[in-house]
Amino acid sequence: MKQLKLAYDALLAKHGMGAALFVAISVTLWVVVFITLPQLSMLDYSFRFNLPVDQLGTDADHYTLEQYRSFFFNNDGSVNRLDILILVRTLIAALIVTGIDVIICYPIAYILAHGAKGVAARLMVIGLIIPYWINEILRAFAFRVLFGSTGVVNTWGMQLGLWDAPVDFIRADVALYCGLAYAYILLMIFPIYNAVEALDHTQVEAARDMGAPLWRVHWRVVLPMAKPGIASGATMVFMLTAGALAAPQILGGPSSLWFTQVIYQWFNESSNWPRGSAYAVVLLVTCISFVLLMMRVFKVSVGEIGK
């Protein structure tokens, strides 16, 4: 709340009462109408039975933990290993995609902030943004074509003699990881760029003059400045990857069921909204808990991410 008050005061001082009220009301309506109320409605659904319409509001329509119990246990009382393993596999995959984006985006953001100047910097930004004018689903299908058995990757790999027969990148989830990493790459680059841009480049030059190798300069000088940006980007990429649906359905192999696909099945194929809501709440709580744990491990606060 303190950060919000400071932001409001800064906006008020710079643009006046009208602009400050407009932004405050718009943000409040957005948070309440499009985020808070749907989440509360879904939470309420998750504690209900899946009843026919004519039984809604009767004595049979009361709160229950049955939907959550079904996630952890089967009808015979055994542990529901299938859904739990799908959730764990989804979180691990989201963590891998987040790590890939950090590795790719950190050097790009650093070069963009302290290497490229003038026209080169603008061309880099344009080159990053223009591909995202294409619809996400079309990009996913493009990756499926790219990594298909007769796609560019397999064709070049066989022509260069790297492998003799087409590799099934779809079944191996290579296409899925690449597609997801590409889908959210901008959400990693720009937070890191904003953090690294504030770094005084003379500190880097001083470290190099004192004989520090390049890796130590980044480890001791650049990364401490970039850590809030990395945490912010990693949070967004991890949450969006864990909640992705289109890309896993298009690029995922037959054995790579995503947890969001399970949720989709409960909502749309089984018409069991309480069960789907419970599974969605489980995914949300698990992701938030994991992100908070990682913030604690890497000693990054919410305020630092907000910057």
XYZ file of C-alpha atoms in Angstrom:
307
model
C 0.000 0.000 0.000
C 2.888 2.371 0.748
C 4.262 1.873 -2.768
C 0.817 2.569 -4.268
C 0.498 5.737 -2.185
C 3.910 6.956 -3.337
C 3.035 6.195 -6.986
C -0.265 8.052 -6.644
C 1.426 11.057 -5.041
C 4.050 11.179 -7.806
C 1.351 10.985 -10.475
C -0.652 13.688 -8.700
C 2.337 16.026 -8.490
C 3.285 15.542 -12.144
C -0.061 15.409 -13.973
C -2.650 16.861 -11.591
C -5.744 15.568 -9.808
C -7.702 14.603 -12.947
C -5.085 12.269 -14.386
C -4.307 10.798 -10.959
C -7.982 10.009 -10.275
C -8.465 8.561 -13.766
C -5.516 6.181 -13.352
C -6.509 5.247 -9.795
C -10.127 4.501 -10.749
C -9.139 2.617 -13.920
C -6.624 0.437 -12.091
C -9.079 -0.213 -9.247
C -11.863 -1.234 -11.648
C -9.464 -3.460 -13.580
C -8.227 -5.217 -10.442
C -11.699 -5.623 -8.921
C -13.799 -6.475 -12.000
C -11.371 -8.501 -14.101
C -9.176 -10.117 -11.426
C -10.675 -10.177 -7.930
C -14.337 -10.944 -8.687
C -13.640 -13.775 -11.191
C -11.180 -15.351 -8.757
C -13.677 -15.145 -5.903
C -16.395 -16.627 -8.112
C -14.107 -19.485 -9.109
C -13.171 -20.029 -5.457
C -16.866 -20.249 -4.551
C -17.473 -22.759 -7.368
C -14.595 -24.927 -6.103
C -16.418 -25.563 -2.793
C -19.658 -26.705 -4.461
C -21.041 -29.977 -5.721
C -21.551 -30.464 -9.458
C -25.351 -30.386 -9.385
C -28.022 -30.154 -12.087
C -29.594 -26.733 -12.565
C -32.842 -27.755 -10.836
C -30.946 -28.603 -7.631
C -29.092 -25.315 -7.323
C -30.201 -23.413 -4.220
C -31.695 -26.518 -2.573
C -30.420 -28.335 0.522
C -28.109 -30.386 -1.699
C -26.314 -27.205 -2.777
C -23.908 -26.563 0.087
C -20.189 -26.082 0.588
C -17.895 -29.106 0.475
C -14.233 -30.076 0.160
C -15.085 -32.906 -2.230
C -13.554 -31.218 -5.284
C -10.223 -30.708 -3.530
C -10.276 -34.207 -2.098
C -10.663 -35.554 -5.628
C -7.390 -33.890 -6.624
C -5.436 -35.637 -3.898
C -7.333 -38.948 -3.679
C -9.189 -41.297 -6.020
C -12.647 -42.678 -5.275
C -11.120 -45.799 -3.716
C -9.040 -43.714 -1.283
C -5.706 -44.170 -3.072
C -3.494 -41.194 -3.867
C -4.338 -39.501 -7.167
C -0.831 -39.840 -8.551
C -1.845 -39.002 -12.125
C -3.067 -35.438 -11.543
C -0.400 -34.706 -8.942
C 2.365 -35.838 -11.291
C 0.899 -33.759 -14.125
C 0.965 -30.692 -11.860
C 4.554 -31.383 -10.762
C 5.638 -31.959 -14.362
C 3.968 -28.702 -15.424
C 5.770 -26.742 -12.701
C 9.125 -28.313 -13.599
C 8.576 -27.502 -17.274
C 7.634 -23.907 -16.381
C 10.817 -23.666 -14.320
C 12.897 -24.961 -17.241
C 11.305 -22.483 -19.662
C 11.942 -19.667 -17.174
C 15.595 -20.708 -16.887
C 15.953 -20.794 -20.674
C 14.539 -17.277 -20.938
C 16.886 -15.964 -18.235
C 19.914 -17.418 -20.028
C 18.833 -16.005 -23.392
C 17.500 -12.634 -22.258
C 20.175 -11.510 -19.804
C 22.905 -10.935 -22.423
C 20.387 -9.401 -24.848
C 19.148 -6.982 -22.197
C 22.707 -6.070 -21.180
C 23.781 -5.413 -24.772
C 20.620 -3.412 -25.391
C 21.254 -1.289 -22.280
C 25.023 -0.785 -22.491
C 26.186 -2.008 -25.884
C 23.849 -0.998 -28.670
C 23.405 2.731 -29.260
C 21.311 4.853 -31.583
C 20.060 3.088 -34.685
C 21.412 -0.293 -33.572
C 19.426 -0.145 -30.318
C 16.235 0.858 -32.118
C 16.675 -1.927 -34.665
C 17.149 -4.450 -31.840
C 13.934 -3.309 -30.153
C 12.009 -3.401 -33.437
C 13.412 -6.854 -34.191
C 12.197 -8.065 -30.802
C 8.727 -6.548 -31.039
C 7.654 -7.083 -34.675
C 7.432 -10.921 -34.493
C 4.821 -10.507 -31.740
C 2.481 -8.814 -34.169
C 1.681 -12.378 -35.255
C -0.995 -14.222 -33.297
C 0.241 -16.557 -30.543
C -1.535 -19.569 -32.039
C 0.016 -18.942 -35.463
C 3.450 -18.729 -33.838
C 2.809 -22.030 -32.076
C 1.879 -23.718 -35.350
C 4.977 -22.180 -36.932
C 7.110 -23.894 -34.279
C 5.299 -27.160 -34.945
C 6.166 -26.847 -38.631
C 9.726 -25.801 -37.796
C 10.352 -28.831 -35.589
C 8.257 -31.304 -37.599
C 9.679 -34.448 -39.162
C 10.047 -32.620 -42.486
C 10.686 -29.202 -40.942
C 13.680 -26.917 -41.250
C 15.454 -28.237 -38.141
C 15.275 -31.876 -39.210
C 16.125 -31.044 -42.825
C 19.229 -29.062 -41.917
C 20.254 -31.567 -39.263
C 20.223 -34.441 -41.753
C 21.936 -32.391 -44.468
C 24.737 -31.482 -42.038
C 25.044 -35.093 -40.974
C 24.077 -34.439 -37.342
C 21.550 -37.283 -37.449
C 20.492 -39.862 -40.034
C 16.716 -39.964 -39.557
C 14.153 -37.311 -38.567
C 14.076 -36.639 -34.829
C 10.662 -36.449 -33.151
C 11.083 -33.068 -31.477
C 7.344 -32.927 -30.750
C 7.291 -36.112 -28.664
C 10.521 -35.054 -26.927
C 8.891 -31.708 -25.937
C 11.723 -29.744 -27.551
C 9.255 -27.834 -29.709
C 7.074 -27.141 -26.662
C 9.915 -25.722 -24.568
C 11.210 -23.615 -27.460
C 7.746 -22.319 -28.311
C 6.965 -21.363 -24.718
C 10.374 -19.768 -24.188
C 9.868 -17.680 -27.319
C 6.271 -16.777 -26.424
C 7.256 -14.942 -23.238
C 10.755 -13.744 -24.080
C 9.790 -10.053 -24.105
C 8.437 -10.361 -20.569
C 11.935 -11.333 -19.490
C 14.014 -8.960 -21.615
C 12.419 -5.636 -20.711
C 12.363 -6.043 -16.891
C 16.044 -7.018 -16.985
C 16.749 -4.135 -19.363
C 15.038 -1.646 -17.029
C 17.111 -2.889 -14.099
C 20.446 -3.039 -15.929
C 19.979 0.330 -17.619
C 20.297 2.052 -14.233
C 23.792 0.608 -13.774
C 26.623 3.131 -14.002
C 28.823 1.663 -16.717
C 31.918 3.184 -15.119
C 31.592 0.523 -12.404
C 32.011 -2.156 -15.063
C 34.991 -0.335 -16.538
C 36.564 0.050 -13.081
C 36.178 -3.660 -12.396
C 37.765 -4.520 -15.734
C 40.640 -2.086 -15.081
C 41.309 -3.861 -11.791
C 41.770 -7.117 -13.671
C 38.426 -8.805 -12.986
C 37.456 -11.321 -15.688
C 34.194 -10.800 -17.562
C 32.271 -13.459 -15.632
C 33.279 -11.926 -12.287
C 32.269 -8.438 -13.459
C 28.786 -9.703 -14.227
C 28.589 -11.809 -11.073
C 29.704 -9.066 -8.666
C 28.635 -5.851 -10.416
C 25.896 -6.405 -13.012
C 23.837 -9.262 -11.540
C 23.149 -7.529 -8.188
C 21.624 -4.654 -10.178
C 19.784 -7.002 -12.533
C 18.383 -9.260 -9.788
C 15.072 -7.382 -9.310
C 14.499 -7.359 -13.085
C 15.334 -11.054 -13.340
C 12.943 -11.798 -10.468
C 10.170 -9.740 -12.071
C 10.606 -11.343 -15.482
C 10.970 -14.834 -14.027
C 7.758 -14.393 -12.038
C 5.747 -13.415 -15.118
C 7.282 -16.077 -17.351
C 6.830 -18.829 -14.762
C 3.206 -17.962 -14.007
C 2.222 -17.583 -17.668
C 4.052 -20.757 -18.683
C 2.414 -22.806 -15.944
C -0.969 -21.415 -17.033
C -0.427 -21.785 -20.781
C -2.991 -23.763 -22.769
C -2.731 -23.102 -26.510
C 0.983 -23.872 -26.879
C 0.870 -27.183 -24.930
C -2.112 -28.329 -26.971
C -0.408 -27.482 -30.283
C 3.230 -28.307 -29.523
C 2.951 -30.932 -26.792
C 3.534 -34.594 -27.474
C 0.982 -37.328 -26.721
C 2.473 -37.984 -23.272
C 3.060 -34.345 -22.229
C -0.326 -33.464 -20.741
C -0.258 -29.971 -19.211
C -2.175 -29.283 -15.995
C -4.141 -26.516 -17.709
C -5.343 -29.119 -20.199
C -6.712 -31.150 -17.294
C -8.513 -28.038 -16.046
C -9.856 -27.406 -19.554
C -11.175 -30.964 -19.718
C -13.063 -30.592 -16.440
C -14.605 -27.272 -17.494
C -15.483 -27.971 -21.118
C -15.489 -31.707 -21.818
C -16.863 -32.956 -18.499
C -18.940 -29.812 -17.761
C -17.797 -30.091 -14.141
C -17.176 -26.462 -13.225
C -16.671 -27.066 -9.481
C -13.961 -29.658 -10.194
C -12.306 -27.434 -12.792
C -12.434 -24.469 -10.405
C -10.835 -26.515 -7.629
C -8.024 -27.622 -9.937
C -7.524 -24.018 -11.099
C -7.299 -22.839 -7.478
C -4.765 -25.586 -6.739
C -2.638 -24.426 -9.678
C -2.919 -20.770 -8.623
C -2.021 -21.397 -4.978
C 0.838 -23.723 -5.924
C 2.338 -21.213 -8.373
C 2.050 -18.290 -5.954
C 3.570 -20.349 -3.138
C 6.434 -21.433 -5.371
C 7.119 -17.863 -6.525
C 7.107 -16.570 -2.924
C 9.482 -19.375 -1.938
C 11.881 -18.502 -4.752
C 11.733 -14.818 -3.793
C 12.691 -15.779 -0.262
C 15.511 -18.048 -1.447
C 16.997 -15.370 -3.714
C 16.227 -12.607 -1.174
C 14.130 -10.450 -3.477
C 11.212 -8.466 -2.075
C 7.923 -7.579 -3.732
C 8.918 -3.906 -3.560
C 12.080 -4.570 -5.569
C 10.071 -6.420 -8.223
C 7.600 -3.527 -8.346
C 10.365 -1.111 -9.281
